[in-house]
PDB file of C-alpha atoms in Angstrom:
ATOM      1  CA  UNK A 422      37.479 -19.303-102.445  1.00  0.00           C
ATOM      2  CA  UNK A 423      40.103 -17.807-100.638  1.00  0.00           C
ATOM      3  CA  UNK A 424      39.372 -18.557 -96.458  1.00  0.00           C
ATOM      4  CA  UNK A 425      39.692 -15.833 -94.037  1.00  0.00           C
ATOM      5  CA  UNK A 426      39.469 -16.374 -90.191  1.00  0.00           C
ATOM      6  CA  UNK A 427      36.183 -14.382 -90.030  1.00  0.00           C
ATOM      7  CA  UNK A 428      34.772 -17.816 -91.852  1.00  0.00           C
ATOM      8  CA  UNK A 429      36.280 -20.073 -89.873  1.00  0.00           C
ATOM      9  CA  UNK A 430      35.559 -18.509 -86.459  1.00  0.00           C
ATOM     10  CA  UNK A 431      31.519 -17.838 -87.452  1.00  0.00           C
ATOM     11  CA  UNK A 432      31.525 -21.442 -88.406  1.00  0.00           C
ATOM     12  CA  UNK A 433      32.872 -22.872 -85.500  1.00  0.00           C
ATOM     13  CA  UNK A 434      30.923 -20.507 -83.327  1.00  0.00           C
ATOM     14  CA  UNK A 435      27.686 -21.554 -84.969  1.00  0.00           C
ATOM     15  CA  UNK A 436      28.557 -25.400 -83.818  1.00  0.00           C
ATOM     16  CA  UNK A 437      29.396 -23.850 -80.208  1.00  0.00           C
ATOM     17  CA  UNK A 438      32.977 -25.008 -80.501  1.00  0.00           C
ATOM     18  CA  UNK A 439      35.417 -22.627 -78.959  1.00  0.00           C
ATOM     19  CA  UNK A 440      38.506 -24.474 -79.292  1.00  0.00           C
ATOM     20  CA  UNK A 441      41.309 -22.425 -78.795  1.00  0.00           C
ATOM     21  CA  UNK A 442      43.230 -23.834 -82.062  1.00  0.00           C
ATOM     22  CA  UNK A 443      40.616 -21.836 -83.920  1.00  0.00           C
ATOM     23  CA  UNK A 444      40.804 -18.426 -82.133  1.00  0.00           C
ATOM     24  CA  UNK A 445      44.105 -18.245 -79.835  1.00  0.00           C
ATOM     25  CA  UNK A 446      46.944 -17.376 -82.094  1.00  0.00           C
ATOM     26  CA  UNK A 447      49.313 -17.734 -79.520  1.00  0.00           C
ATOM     27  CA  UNK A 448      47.996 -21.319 -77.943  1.00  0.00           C
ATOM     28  CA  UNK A 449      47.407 -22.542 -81.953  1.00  0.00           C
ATOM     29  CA  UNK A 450      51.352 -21.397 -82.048  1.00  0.00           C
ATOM     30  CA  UNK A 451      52.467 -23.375 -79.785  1.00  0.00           C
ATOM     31  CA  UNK A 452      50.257 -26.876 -80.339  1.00  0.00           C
ATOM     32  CA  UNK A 453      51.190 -29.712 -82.905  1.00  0.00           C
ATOM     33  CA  UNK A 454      49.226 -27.786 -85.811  1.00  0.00           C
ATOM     34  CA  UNK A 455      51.869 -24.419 -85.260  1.00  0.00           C
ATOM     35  CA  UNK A 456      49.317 -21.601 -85.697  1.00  0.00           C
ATOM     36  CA  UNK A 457      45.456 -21.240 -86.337  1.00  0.00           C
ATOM     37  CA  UNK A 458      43.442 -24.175 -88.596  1.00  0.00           C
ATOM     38  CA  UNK A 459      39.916 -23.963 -89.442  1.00  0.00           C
ATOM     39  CA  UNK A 460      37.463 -27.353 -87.870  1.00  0.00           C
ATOM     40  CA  UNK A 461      37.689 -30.068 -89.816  1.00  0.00           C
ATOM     41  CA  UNK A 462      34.298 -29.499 -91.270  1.00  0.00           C
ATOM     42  CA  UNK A 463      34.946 -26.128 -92.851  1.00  0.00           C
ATOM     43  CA  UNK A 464      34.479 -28.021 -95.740  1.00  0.00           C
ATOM     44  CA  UNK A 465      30.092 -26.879 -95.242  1.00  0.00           C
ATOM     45  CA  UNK A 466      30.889 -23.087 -95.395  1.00  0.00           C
ATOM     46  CA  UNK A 467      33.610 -23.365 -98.566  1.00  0.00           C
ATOM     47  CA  UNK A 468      30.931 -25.594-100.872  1.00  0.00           C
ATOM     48  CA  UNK A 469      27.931 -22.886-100.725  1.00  0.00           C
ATOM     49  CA  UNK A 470      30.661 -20.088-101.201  1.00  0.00           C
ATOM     50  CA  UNK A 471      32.241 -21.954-104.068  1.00  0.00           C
ATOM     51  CA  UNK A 472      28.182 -22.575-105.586  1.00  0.00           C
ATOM     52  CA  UNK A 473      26.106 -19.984-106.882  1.00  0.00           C
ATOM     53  CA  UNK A 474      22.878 -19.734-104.818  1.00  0.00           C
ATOM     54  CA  UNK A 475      20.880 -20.800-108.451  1.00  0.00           C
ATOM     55  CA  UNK A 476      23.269 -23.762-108.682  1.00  0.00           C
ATOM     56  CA  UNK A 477      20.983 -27.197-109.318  1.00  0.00           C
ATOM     57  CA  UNK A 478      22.358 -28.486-106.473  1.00  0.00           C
ATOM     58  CA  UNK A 479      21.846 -26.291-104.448  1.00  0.00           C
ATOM     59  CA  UNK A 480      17.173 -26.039-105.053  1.00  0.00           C
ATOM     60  CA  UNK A 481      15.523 -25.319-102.370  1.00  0.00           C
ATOM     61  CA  UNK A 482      13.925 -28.544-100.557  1.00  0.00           C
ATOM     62  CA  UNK A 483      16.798 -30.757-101.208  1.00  0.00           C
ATOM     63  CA  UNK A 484      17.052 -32.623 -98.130  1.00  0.00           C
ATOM     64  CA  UNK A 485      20.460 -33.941 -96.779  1.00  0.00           C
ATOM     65  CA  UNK A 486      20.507 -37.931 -96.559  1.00  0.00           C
ATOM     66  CA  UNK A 487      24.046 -38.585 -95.966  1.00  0.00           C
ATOM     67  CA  UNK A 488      27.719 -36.945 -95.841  1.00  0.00           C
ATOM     68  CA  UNK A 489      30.975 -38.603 -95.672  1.00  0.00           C
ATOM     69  CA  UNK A 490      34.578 -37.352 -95.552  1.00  0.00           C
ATOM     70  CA  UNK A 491      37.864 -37.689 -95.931  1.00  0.00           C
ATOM     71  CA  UNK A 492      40.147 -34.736 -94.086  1.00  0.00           C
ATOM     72  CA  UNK A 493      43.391 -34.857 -95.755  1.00  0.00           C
ATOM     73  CA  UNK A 494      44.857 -31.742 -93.208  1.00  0.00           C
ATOM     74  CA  UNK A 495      43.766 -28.907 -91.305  1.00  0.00           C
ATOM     75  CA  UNK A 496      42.493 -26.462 -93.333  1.00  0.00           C
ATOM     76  CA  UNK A 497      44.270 -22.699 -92.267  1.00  0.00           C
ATOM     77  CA  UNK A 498      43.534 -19.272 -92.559  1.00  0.00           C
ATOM     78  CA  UNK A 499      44.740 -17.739 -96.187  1.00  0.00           C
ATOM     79  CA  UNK A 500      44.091 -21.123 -97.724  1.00  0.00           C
ATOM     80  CA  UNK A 501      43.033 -20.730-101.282  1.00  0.00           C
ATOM     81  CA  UNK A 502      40.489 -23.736-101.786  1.00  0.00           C
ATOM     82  CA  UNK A 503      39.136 -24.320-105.245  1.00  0.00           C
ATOM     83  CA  UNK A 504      36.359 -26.842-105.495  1.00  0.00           C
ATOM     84  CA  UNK A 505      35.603 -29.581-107.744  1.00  0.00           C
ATOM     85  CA  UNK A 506      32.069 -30.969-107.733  1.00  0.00           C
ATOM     86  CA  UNK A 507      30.159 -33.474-110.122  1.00  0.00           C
ATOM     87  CA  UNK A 508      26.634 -35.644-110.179  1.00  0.00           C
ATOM     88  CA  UNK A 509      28.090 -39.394-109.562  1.00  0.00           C
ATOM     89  CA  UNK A 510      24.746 -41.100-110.098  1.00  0.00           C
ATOM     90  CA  UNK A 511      20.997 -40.458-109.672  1.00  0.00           C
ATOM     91  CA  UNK A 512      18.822 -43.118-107.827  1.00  0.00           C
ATOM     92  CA  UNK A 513      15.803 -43.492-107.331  1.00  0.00           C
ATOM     93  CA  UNK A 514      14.400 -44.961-104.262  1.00  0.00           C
ATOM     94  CA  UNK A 515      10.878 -44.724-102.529  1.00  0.00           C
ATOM     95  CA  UNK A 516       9.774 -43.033-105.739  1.00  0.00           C
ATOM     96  CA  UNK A 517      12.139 -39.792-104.242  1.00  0.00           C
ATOM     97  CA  UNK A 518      15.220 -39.076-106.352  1.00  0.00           C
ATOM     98  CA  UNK A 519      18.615 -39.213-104.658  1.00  0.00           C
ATOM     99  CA  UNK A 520      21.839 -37.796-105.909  1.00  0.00           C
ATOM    100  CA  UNK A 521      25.357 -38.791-105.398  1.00  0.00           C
ATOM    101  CA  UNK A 522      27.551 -35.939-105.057  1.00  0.00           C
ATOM    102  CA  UNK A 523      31.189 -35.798-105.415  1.00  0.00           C
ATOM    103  CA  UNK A 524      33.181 -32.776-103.952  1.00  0.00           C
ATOM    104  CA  UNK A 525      36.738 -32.793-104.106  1.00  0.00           C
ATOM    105  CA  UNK A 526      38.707 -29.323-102.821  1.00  0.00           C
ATOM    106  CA  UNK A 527      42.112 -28.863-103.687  1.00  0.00           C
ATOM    107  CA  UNK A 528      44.759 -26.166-101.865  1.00  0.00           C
ATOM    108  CA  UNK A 529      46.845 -23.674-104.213  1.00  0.00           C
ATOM    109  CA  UNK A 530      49.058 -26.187-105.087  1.00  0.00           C
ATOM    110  CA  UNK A 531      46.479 -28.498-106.674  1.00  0.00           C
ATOM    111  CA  UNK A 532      46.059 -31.308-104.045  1.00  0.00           C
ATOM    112  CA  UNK A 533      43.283 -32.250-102.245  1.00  0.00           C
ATOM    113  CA  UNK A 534      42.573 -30.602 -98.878  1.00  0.00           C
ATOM    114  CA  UNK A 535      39.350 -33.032 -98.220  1.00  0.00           C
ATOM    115  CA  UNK A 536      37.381 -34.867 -99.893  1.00  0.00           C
ATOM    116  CA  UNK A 537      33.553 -35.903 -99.745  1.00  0.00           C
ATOM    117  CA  UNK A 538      30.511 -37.378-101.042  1.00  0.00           C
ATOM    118  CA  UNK A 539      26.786 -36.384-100.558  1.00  0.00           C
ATOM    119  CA  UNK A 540      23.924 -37.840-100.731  1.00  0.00           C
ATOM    120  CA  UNK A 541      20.689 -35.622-101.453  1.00  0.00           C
ATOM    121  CA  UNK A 542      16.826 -35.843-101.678  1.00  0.00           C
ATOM    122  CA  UNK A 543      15.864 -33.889-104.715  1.00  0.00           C
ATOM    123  CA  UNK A 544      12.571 -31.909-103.821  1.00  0.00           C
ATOM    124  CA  UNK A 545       9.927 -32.609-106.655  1.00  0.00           C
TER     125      UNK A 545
ATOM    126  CA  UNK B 643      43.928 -43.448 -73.354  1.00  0.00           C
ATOM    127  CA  UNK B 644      42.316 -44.255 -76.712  1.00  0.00           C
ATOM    128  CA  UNK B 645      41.363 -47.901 -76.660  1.00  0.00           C
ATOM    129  CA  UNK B 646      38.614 -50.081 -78.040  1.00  0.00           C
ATOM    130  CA  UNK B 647      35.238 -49.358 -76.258  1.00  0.00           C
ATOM    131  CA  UNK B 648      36.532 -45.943 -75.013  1.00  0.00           C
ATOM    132  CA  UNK B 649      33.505 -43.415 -75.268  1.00  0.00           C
ATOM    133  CA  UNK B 650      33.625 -39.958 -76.074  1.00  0.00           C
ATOM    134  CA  UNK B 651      32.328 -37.225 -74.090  1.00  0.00           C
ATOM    135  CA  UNK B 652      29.015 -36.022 -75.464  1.00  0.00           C
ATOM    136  CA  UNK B 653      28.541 -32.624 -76.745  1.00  0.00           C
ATOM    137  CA  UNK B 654      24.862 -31.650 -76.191  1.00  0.00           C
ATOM    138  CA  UNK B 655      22.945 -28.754 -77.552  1.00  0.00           C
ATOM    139  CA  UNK B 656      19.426 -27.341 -77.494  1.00  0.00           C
ATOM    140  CA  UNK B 657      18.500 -26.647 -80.854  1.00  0.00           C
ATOM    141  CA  UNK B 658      16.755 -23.530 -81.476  1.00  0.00           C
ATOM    142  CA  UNK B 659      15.217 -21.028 -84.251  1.00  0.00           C
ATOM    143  CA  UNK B 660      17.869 -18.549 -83.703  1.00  0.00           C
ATOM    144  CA  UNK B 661      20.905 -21.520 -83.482  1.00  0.00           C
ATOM    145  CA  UNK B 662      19.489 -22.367 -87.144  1.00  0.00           C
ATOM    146  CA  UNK B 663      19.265 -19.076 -88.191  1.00  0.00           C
ATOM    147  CA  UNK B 664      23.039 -18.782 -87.319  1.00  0.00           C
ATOM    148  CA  UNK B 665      24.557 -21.833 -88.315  1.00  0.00           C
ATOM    149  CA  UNK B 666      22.869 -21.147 -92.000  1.00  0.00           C
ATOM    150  CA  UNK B 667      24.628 -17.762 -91.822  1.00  0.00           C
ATOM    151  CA  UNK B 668      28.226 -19.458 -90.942  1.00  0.00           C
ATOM    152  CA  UNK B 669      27.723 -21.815 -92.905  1.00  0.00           C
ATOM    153  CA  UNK B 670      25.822 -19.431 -96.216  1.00  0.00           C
ATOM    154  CA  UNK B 671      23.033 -22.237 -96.699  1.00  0.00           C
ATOM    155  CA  UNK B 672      19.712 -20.431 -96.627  1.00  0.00           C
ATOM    156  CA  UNK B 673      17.932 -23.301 -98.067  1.00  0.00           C
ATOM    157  CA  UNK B 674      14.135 -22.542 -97.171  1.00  0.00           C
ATOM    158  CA  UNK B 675      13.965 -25.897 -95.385  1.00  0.00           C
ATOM    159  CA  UNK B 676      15.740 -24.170 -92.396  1.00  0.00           C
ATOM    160  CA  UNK B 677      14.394 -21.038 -92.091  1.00  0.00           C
ATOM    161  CA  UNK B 678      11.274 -20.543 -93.827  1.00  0.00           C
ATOM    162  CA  UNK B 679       8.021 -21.691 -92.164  1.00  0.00           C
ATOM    163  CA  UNK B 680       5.232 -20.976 -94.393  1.00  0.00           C
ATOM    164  CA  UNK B 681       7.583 -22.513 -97.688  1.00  0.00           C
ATOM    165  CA  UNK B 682       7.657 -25.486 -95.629  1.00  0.00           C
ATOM    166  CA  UNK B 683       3.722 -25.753 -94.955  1.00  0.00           C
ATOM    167  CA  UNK B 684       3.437 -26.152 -98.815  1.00  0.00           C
ATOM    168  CA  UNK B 685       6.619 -27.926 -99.495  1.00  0.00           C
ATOM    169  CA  UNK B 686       5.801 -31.711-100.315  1.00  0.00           C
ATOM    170  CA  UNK B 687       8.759 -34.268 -99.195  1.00  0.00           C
ATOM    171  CA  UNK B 688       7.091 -37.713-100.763  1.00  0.00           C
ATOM    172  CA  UNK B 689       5.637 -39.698 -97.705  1.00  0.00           C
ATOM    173  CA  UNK B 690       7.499 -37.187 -95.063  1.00  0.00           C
ATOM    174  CA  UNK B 691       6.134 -34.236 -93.066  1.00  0.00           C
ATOM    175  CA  UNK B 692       8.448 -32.381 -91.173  1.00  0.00           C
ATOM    176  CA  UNK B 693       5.975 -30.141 -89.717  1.00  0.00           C
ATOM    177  CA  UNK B 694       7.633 -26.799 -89.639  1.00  0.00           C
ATOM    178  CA  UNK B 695      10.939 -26.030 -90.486  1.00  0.00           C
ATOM    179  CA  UNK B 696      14.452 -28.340 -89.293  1.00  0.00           C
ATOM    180  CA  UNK B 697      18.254 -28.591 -88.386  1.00  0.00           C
ATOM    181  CA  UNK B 698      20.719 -28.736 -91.220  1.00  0.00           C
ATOM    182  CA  UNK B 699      21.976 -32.487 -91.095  1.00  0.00           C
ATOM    183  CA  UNK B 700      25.310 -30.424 -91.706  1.00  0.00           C
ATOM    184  CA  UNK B 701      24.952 -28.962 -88.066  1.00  0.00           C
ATOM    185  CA  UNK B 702      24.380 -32.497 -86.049  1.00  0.00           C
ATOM    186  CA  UNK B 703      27.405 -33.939 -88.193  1.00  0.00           C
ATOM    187  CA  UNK B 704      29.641 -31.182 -87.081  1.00  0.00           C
ATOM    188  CA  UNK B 705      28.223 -31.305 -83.775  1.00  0.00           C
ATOM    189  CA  UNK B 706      29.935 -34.955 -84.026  1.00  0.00           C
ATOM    190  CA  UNK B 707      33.160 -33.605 -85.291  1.00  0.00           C
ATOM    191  CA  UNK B 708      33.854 -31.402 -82.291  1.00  0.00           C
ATOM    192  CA  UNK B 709      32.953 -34.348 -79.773  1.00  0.00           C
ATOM    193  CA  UNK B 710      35.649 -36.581 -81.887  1.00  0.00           C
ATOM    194  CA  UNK B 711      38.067 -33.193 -81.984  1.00  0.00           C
ATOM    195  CA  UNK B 712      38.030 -32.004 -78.049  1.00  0.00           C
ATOM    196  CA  UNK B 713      39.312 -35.134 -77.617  1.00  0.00           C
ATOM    197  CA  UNK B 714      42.016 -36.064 -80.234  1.00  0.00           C
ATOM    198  CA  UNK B 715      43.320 -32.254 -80.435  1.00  0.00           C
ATOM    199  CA  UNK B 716      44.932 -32.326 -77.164  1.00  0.00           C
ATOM    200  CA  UNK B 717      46.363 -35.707 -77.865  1.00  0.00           C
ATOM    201  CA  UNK B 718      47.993 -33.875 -81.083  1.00  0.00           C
ATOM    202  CA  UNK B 719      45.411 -35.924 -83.597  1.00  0.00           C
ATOM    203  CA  UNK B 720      43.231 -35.699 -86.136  1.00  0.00           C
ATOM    204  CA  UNK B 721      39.446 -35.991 -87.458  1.00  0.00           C
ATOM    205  CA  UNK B 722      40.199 -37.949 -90.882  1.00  0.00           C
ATOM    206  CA  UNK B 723      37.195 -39.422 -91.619  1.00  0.00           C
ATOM    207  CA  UNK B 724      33.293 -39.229 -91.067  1.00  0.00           C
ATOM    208  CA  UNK B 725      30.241 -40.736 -92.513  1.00  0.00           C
ATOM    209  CA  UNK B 726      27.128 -40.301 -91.180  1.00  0.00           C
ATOM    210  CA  UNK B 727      23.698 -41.105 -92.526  1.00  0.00           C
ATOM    211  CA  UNK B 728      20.957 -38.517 -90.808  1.00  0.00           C
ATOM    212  CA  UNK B 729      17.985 -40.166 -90.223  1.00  0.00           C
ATOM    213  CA  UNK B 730      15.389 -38.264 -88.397  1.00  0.00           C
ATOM    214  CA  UNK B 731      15.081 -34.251 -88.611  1.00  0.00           C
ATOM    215  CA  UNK B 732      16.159 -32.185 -86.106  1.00  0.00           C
ATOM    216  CA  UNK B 733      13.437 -29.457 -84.914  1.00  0.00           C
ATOM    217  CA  UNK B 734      13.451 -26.127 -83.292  1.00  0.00           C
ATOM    218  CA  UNK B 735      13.120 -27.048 -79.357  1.00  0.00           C
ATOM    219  CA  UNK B 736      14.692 -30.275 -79.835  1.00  0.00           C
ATOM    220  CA  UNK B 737      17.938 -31.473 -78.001  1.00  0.00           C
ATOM    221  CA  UNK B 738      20.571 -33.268 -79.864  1.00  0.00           C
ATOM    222  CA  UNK B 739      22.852 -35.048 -78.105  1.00  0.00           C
ATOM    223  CA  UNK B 740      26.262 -36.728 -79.623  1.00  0.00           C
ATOM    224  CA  UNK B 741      27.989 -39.923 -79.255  1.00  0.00           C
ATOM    225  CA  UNK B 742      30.797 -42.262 -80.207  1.00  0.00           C
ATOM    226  CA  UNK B 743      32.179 -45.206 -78.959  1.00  0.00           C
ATOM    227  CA  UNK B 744      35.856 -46.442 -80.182  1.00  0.00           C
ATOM    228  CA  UNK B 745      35.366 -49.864 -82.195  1.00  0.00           C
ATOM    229  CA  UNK B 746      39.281 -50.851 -83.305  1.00  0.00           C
ATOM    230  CA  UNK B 747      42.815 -49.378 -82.719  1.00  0.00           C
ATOM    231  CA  UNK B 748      45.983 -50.421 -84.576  1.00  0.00           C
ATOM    232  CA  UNK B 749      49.072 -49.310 -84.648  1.00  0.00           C
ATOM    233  CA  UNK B 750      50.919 -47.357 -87.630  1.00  0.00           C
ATOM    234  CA  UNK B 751      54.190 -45.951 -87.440  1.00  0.00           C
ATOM    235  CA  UNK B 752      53.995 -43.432 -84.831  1.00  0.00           C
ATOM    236  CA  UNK B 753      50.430 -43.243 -85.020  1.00  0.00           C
ATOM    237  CA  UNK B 754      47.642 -44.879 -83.044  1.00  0.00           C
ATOM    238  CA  UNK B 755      44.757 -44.808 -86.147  1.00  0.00           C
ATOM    239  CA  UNK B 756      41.140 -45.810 -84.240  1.00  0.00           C
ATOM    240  CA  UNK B 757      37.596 -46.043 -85.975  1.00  0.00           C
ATOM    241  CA  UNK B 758      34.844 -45.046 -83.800  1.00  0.00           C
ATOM    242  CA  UNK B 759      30.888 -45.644 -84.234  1.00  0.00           C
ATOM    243  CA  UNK B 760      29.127 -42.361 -83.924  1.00  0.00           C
ATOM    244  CA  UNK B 761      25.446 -41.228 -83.609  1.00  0.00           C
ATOM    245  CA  UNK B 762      23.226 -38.578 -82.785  1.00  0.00           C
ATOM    246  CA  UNK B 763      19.801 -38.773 -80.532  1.00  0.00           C
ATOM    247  CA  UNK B 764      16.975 -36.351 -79.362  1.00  0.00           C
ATOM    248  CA  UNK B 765      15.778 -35.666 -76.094  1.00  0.00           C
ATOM    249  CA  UNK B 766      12.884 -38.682 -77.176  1.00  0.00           C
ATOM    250  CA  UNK B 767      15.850 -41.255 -77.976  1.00  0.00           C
ATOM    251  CA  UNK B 768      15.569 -41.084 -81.658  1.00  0.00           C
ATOM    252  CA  UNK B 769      18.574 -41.248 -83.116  1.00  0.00           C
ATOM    253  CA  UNK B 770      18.941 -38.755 -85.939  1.00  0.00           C
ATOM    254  CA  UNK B 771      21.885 -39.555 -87.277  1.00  0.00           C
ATOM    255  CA  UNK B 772      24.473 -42.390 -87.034  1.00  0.00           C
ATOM    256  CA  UNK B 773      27.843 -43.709 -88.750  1.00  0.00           C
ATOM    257  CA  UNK B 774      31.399 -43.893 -88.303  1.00  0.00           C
ATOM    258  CA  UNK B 775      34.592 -42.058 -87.618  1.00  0.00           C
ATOM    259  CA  UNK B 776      38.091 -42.726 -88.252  1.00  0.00           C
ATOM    260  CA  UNK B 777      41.593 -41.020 -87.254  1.00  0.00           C
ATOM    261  CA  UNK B 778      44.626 -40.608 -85.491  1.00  0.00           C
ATOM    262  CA  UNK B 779      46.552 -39.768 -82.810  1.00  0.00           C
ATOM    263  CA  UNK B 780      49.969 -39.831 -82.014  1.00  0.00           C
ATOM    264  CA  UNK B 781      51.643 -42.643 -80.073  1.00  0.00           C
ATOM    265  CA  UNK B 782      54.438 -41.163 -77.786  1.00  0.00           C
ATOM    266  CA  UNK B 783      52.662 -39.446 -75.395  1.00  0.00           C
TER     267      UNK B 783
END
């Protein structure tokens, strides 16, 4: 998935977050990161547009149980991301099925950008 | 400035129809669960009724990201790490406000690394979701 700034400032405007390092080229320019970056969790948009909307993980009615993440660096504007995602384990819990997910994306170059894993309630 | 017990300043946001509508736009999940009313009057979650449709957990834990990032950005830092578990739904009409609360600092090389505790509540109190945060900041400032 190749990440344009129209993704990255819809996202952040969708969480209400109008921080200048997303959409001032010329403050981004002159702060620590040296030019535009995309909010740390970009990472949202860039898995459903890297996941076909009939993907398994993806049914409609899985619920969201838990996220964490590791952000390796800001992602940028022209950043090709390619993502890796598995199944780490199946549980069952409450007679509801959870999955493990394991979503790695990794920058032209082949190392990671960020890295996360999800937990999900499978709908029935 | 970043020290144990420092708190972050919350970020607080009435949740509505249209905010849900958007953020599954930005964010190009259109799972039924956030935008489709009558799918969710049959839609069977075990022992749980949400009662309409809800939030994207996604949304509240980004919410938390840009309370942690107002802060370290203009310090020169960085968000490295969040987990959150999300615990209650979020509904249309609900307000969901953010918080954090630095646990530990240590030094590393130039940079001041902190871990943070971090939650989400309604306007009722309920938290909906809570975990931790970890990152950086630089230390000559």
């Amino acid at each position: 998935v190749a990440l344009t700034l129209e993704i990255i400032q819809d996202y952040a405007r969708a969480i209400g977050d109008l921080n200048p390092l997303y959409f001032d080229e010329e403050y981004a320019r002159s702060s620590p990161f040296g030019g535009l970056i995309a909010p740390p969790t970009i990472h949202v948009p860039l898995l459903f547009l890297a996941t076909d909307a009939t993907d398994w993980m993806r049914t409609p009615g899985t619920v969201n149980a838990g996220q964490s993440w590791y952000y390796r660096r800001p992602e940028r504007p022209g950043d090709v991301v390619t993502l890796r995602a598995r199944a780490l384990d199946k549980v069952y819990r409450s007679e509801r099925l959870f999955i493990v997910h394991d979503n790695v994306f990794l920058d032209a170059g082949g190392q990671a950008l960020c890295a996360g894993r999800g937990w999900t309630v499978r709908p029935r | 400035m970043i020290s144990a017990g420092y708190e972050f300043p919350p970020v607080e946001v009435l949740v509505t129809r249209e905010m849900i509508r958007a953020y599954a736009e930005a964010s190009f999940d259109f799972n039924p669960l956030h935008l489709d009313e009558s799918w969710m009057e049959g839609a069977e979650f075990g022992q749980t009724r949400y009662g309409g449709v809800i939030a994207h957990g996604l949304m509240t834990y980004s919410l938390v990201a840009r309370m942690v990032t107002d802060v370290v950005y203009p310090l020169g830092g960085w968000h490295e790490r969040c987990e959150m578990r999300f615990k209650a739904p979020v509904s249309p009409g609900d307000t969901v406000t953010t918080s954090g609360r630095v646990t530990n600092v240590r030094h590393l090389g130039e940079s001041l690394l902190y871990t943070a505790s971090v939650r989400a509540h309604n306007q009722h109190g309920t938290i909906v979701a809570s975990g931790d945060a970890m990152g950086r900041v630089p230390l000559a400032l």
